[in-house]
PDB file of C-alpha atoms in Angstrom:
ATOM      1  CA  MET A 581      12.260   2.819  15.961  1.00 58.00           C
ATOM      2  CA  SER A 582      10.864   0.756  13.280  1.00 85.00           C
ATOM      3  CA  LYS A 583       8.741   2.243  10.434  1.00 94.00           C
ATOM      4  CA  THR A 584       5.211   0.724  10.015  1.00 96.00           C
ATOM      5  CA  ILE A 585       4.023   0.112   6.659  1.00 97.00           C
ATOM      6  CA  LEU A 586       0.158  -1.055   5.922  1.00 98.00           C
ATOM      7  CA  VAL A 587       0.016  -3.603   3.124  1.00 98.00           C
ATOM      8  CA  VAL A 588      -3.463  -4.158   1.678  1.00 98.00           C
ATOM      9  CA  ASP A 589      -4.339  -7.000  -0.669  1.00 96.00           C
ATOM     10  CA  ASP A 590      -7.030  -9.438  -1.069  1.00 96.00           C
ATOM     11  CA  SER A 591      -4.713 -12.297  -1.836  1.00 95.00           C
ATOM     12  CA  ALA A 592      -3.308 -14.054   1.473  1.00 95.00           C
ATOM     13  CA  SER A 593      -0.368 -15.338  -0.266  1.00 95.00           C
ATOM     14  CA  VAL A 594       0.686 -11.697  -1.703  1.00 94.00           C
ATOM     15  CA  ARG A 595      -0.044 -10.032   1.579  1.00 95.00           C
ATOM     16  CA  GLN A 596       2.148 -12.544   3.278  1.00 96.00           C
ATOM     17  CA  MET A 597       5.102 -12.454   0.767  1.00 95.00           C
ATOM     18  CA  ILE A 598       5.054  -8.355   0.893  1.00 96.00           C
ATOM     19  CA  ALA A 599       4.853  -8.673   4.782  1.00 96.00           C
ATOM     20  CA  LYS A 600       7.726 -11.072   4.985  1.00 96.00           C
ATOM     21  CA  THR A 601       9.889  -8.916   2.408  1.00 95.00           C
ATOM     22  CA  LEU A 602       9.435  -5.882   4.336  1.00 95.00           C
ATOM     23  CA  GLN A 603       9.634  -7.393   7.837  1.00 96.00           C
ATOM     24  CA  HIS A 604      12.940  -9.106   6.869  1.00 95.00           C
ATOM     25  CA  ALA A 605      14.280  -5.585   5.807  1.00 93.00           C
ATOM     26  CA  GLY A 606      13.132  -4.307   9.493  1.00 93.00           C
ATOM     27  CA  TYR A 607       9.869  -2.736   8.929  1.00 95.00           C
ATOM     28  CA  THR A 608       6.844  -3.408  11.096  1.00 95.00           C
ATOM     29  CA  VAL A 609       3.724  -4.389   9.022  1.00 97.00           C
ATOM     30  CA  ALA A 610       0.136  -4.545   9.451  1.00 97.00           C
ATOM     31  CA  THR A 611      -2.162  -5.913   6.950  1.00 98.00           C
ATOM     32  CA  ALA A 612      -5.400  -5.749   5.569  1.00 98.00           C
ATOM     33  CA  VAL A 613      -7.704  -7.845   3.293  1.00 97.00           C
ATOM     34  CA  ASP A 614      -9.368  -5.074   1.365  1.00 96.00           C
ATOM     35  CA  GLY A 615      -9.690  -1.377   1.047  1.00 96.00           C
ATOM     36  CA  GLN A 616     -12.491  -1.068   3.698  1.00 97.00           C
ATOM     37  CA  ASP A 617     -10.533  -3.370   6.203  1.00 97.00           C
ATOM     38  CA  ALA A 618      -7.469  -1.064   5.532  1.00 97.00           C
ATOM     39  CA  LEU A 619      -9.526   1.707   6.708  1.00 97.00           C
ATOM     40  CA  ASP A 620     -10.616  -0.048   9.741  1.00 97.00           C
ATOM     41  CA  VAL A 621      -7.166  -1.033  10.598  1.00 96.00           C
ATOM     42  CA  SER A 622      -5.633   2.248   9.896  1.00 96.00           C
ATOM     43  CA  ALA A 623      -8.367   4.318  12.068  1.00 94.00           C
ATOM     44  CA  GLY A 624      -6.520   6.080  14.921  1.00 91.00           C
ATOM     45  CA  LYS A 625      -2.938   4.468  13.947  1.00 94.00           C
ATOM     46  CA  THR A 626       0.153   5.953  12.491  1.00 93.00           C
ATOM     47  CA  PHE A 627       1.684   4.548   9.155  1.00 96.00           C
ATOM     48  CA  HIS A 628       4.675   5.524   7.434  1.00 96.00           C
ATOM     49  CA  GLY A 629       3.725   4.084   4.248  1.00 96.00           C
ATOM     50  CA  VAL A 630       0.905   2.039   2.509  1.00 97.00           C
ATOM     51  CA  ILE A 631       1.179  -0.595  -0.288  1.00 97.00           C
ATOM     52  CA  THR A 632      -2.072  -1.607  -1.619  1.00 96.00           C
ATOM     53  CA  ASP A 633      -3.538  -3.391  -4.500  1.00 95.00           C
ATOM     54  CA  GLN A 634      -6.149  -2.061  -6.794  1.00 95.00           C
ATOM     55  CA  ASN A 635      -8.624  -4.802  -7.559  1.00 93.00           C
ATOM     56  CA  MET A 636     -10.263  -5.786  -4.234  1.00 94.00           C
ATOM     57  CA  PRO A 637     -13.765  -6.560  -2.898  1.00 92.00           C
ATOM     58  CA  ARG A 638     -15.720  -3.756  -0.708  1.00 92.00           C
ATOM     59  CA  LEU A 639     -13.296  -0.953  -1.708  1.00 94.00           C
ATOM     60  CA  SER A 640     -10.707  -0.774  -4.444  1.00 95.00           C
ATOM     61  CA  GLY A 641      -7.575   0.608  -3.874  1.00 95.00           C
ATOM     62  CA  ILE A 642      -8.404   3.821  -5.355  1.00 96.00           C
ATOM     63  CA  GLU A 643     -11.308   3.951  -3.208  1.00 96.00           C
ATOM     64  CA  PHE A 644      -9.251   3.147  -0.267  1.00 97.00           C
ATOM     65  CA  CYS A 645      -6.739   5.795  -1.355  1.00 97.00           C
ATOM     66  CA  ARG A 646      -9.151   8.701  -1.560  1.00 96.00           C
ATOM     67  CA  ALA A 647     -10.841   7.842   1.914  1.00 97.00           C
ATOM     68  CA  PHE A 648      -7.209   7.445   3.589  1.00 97.00           C
ATOM     69  CA  ARG A 649      -6.153  10.608   2.096  1.00 95.00           C
ATOM     70  CA  ALA A 650      -9.244  12.392   3.376  1.00 95.00           C
ATOM     71  CA  ARG A 651      -7.963  11.694   6.896  1.00 95.00           C
ATOM     72  CA  PRO A 652      -5.749  14.735   7.997  1.00 94.00           C
ATOM     73  CA  GLU A 653      -3.260  12.638   9.637  1.00 94.00           C
ATOM     74  CA  ASN A 654      -2.600  10.715   6.479  1.00 95.00           C
ATOM     75  CA  GLN A 655      -1.962  13.510   4.020  1.00 91.00           C
ATOM     76  CA  ASN A 656       1.826  12.936   3.782  1.00 92.00           C
ATOM     77  CA  VAL A 657       1.717   9.070   4.252  1.00 95.00           C
ATOM     78  CA  PRO A 658       3.176   7.628   0.953  1.00 96.00           C
ATOM     79  CA  VAL A 659       0.724   5.177  -0.933  1.00 96.00           C
ATOM     80  CA  VAL A 660       1.899   2.965  -3.576  1.00 95.00           C
ATOM     81  CA  PHE A 661      -0.037   0.644  -5.645  1.00 95.00           C
ATOM     82  CA  LEU A 662       1.115  -2.928  -6.211  1.00 93.00           C
ATOM     83  CA  SER A 663      -1.316  -4.441  -8.789  1.00 89.00           C
ATOM     84  CA  THR A 664      -1.642  -6.411 -12.043  1.00 88.00           C
ATOM     85  CA  GLU A 665      -3.355  -3.316 -13.851  1.00 85.00           C
ATOM     86  CA  SER A 666      -0.745  -1.162 -15.719  1.00 84.00           C
ATOM     87  CA  GLU A 667      -2.993   0.949 -18.005  1.00 89.00           C
ATOM     88  CA  GLY A 668      -2.183   4.472 -17.786  1.00 88.00           C
ATOM     89  CA  ALA A 669      -5.742   5.705 -17.271  1.00 93.00           C
ATOM     90  CA  ILE A 670      -6.007   3.707 -14.000  1.00 92.00           C
ATOM     91  CA  LYS A 671      -2.435   4.854 -12.780  1.00 92.00           C
ATOM     92  CA  GLU A 672      -3.743   8.519 -13.370  1.00 94.00           C
ATOM     93  CA  LYS A 673      -6.910   7.867 -11.289  1.00 94.00           C
ATOM     94  CA  ALA A 674      -4.612   6.414  -8.429  1.00 94.00           C
ATOM     95  CA  LYS A 675      -2.560   9.577  -8.752  1.00 94.00           C
ATOM     96  CA  ALA A 676      -5.421  11.891  -8.654  1.00 95.00           C
ATOM     97  CA  ALA A 677      -6.687   9.958  -5.538  1.00 94.00           C
ATOM     98  CA  GLY A 678      -3.341  10.549  -3.810  1.00 93.00           C
ATOM     99  CA  ALA A 679      -1.054   7.641  -4.771  1.00 95.00           C
ATOM    100  CA  ILE A 680       2.674   8.623  -5.385  1.00 94.00           C
ATOM    101  CA  GLY A 681       3.902   5.370  -7.020  1.00 90.00           C
ATOM    102  CA  TRP A 682       2.456   2.348  -9.144  1.00 92.00           C
ATOM    103  CA  MET A 683       4.332  -1.011  -9.386  1.00 91.00           C
ATOM    104  CA  VAL A 684       3.061  -4.005 -11.248  1.00 89.00           C
ATOM    105  CA  LYS A 685       2.767  -7.716 -10.091  1.00 89.00           C
ATOM    106  CA  PRO A 686       4.508  -9.759  -9.849  1.00 85.00           C
ATOM    107  CA  PHE A 687       7.009  -7.824  -8.112  1.00 85.00           C
ATOM    108  CA  ASP A 688      10.638  -7.984  -7.653  1.00 87.00           C
ATOM    109  CA  GLN A 689      11.497  -7.854  -3.652  1.00 90.00           C
ATOM    110  CA  GLU A 690      14.656  -5.725  -4.052  1.00 91.00           C
ATOM    111  CA  LYS A 691      12.639  -3.159  -6.132  1.00 91.00           C
ATOM    112  CA  LEU A 692       9.939  -3.076  -3.639  1.00 91.00           C
ATOM    113  CA  LEU A 693      12.284  -2.457  -0.946  1.00 92.00           C
ATOM    114  CA  SER A 694      14.393   0.138  -2.886  1.00 91.00           C
ATOM    115  CA  VAL A 695      10.882   2.127  -3.468  1.00 90.00           C
ATOM    116  CA  MET A 696       9.958   1.720   0.228  1.00 90.00           C
ATOM    117  CA  ARG A 697      13.306   2.973   1.408  1.00 90.00           C
ATOM    118  CA  ARG A 698      13.283   5.929  -0.763  1.00 89.00           C
ATOM    119  CA  LEU A 699       9.540   6.793   0.181  1.00 88.00           C
ATOM    120  CA  VAL A 700       9.747   5.975   3.995  1.00 87.00           C
ATOM    121  CA  THR A 701      12.700   7.961   5.386  1.00 72.00           C
ATOM    122  CA  ALA A 702      13.956   7.864   8.794  1.00 47.00           C
TER     123      ALA A 702
END
């Protein structure tokens, strides 16, 4: 059974690039255009991992992560940020919201896959 990853980014090209990278590696991918859309898309569904941007309209990545983690069914789903941000303070806020990793854009496809393979186990 394929593992399902939720990709959240307000940039269509970034969403598409991440999705294609994951799909070629055998993952099933759902996408969302911002944090609010991600909450809507994830309601009642099972995801094995989430990759989210930080700076997005409606709900930022941190706001999304807090709300996503507030749902009991998402307590153990790994959330990784993929953002242009790299400041320590914002990373700490993401960690406090429930993120377990942070990668900086532009991303290396092999590194992204390596991270996801480690976090989203069979």
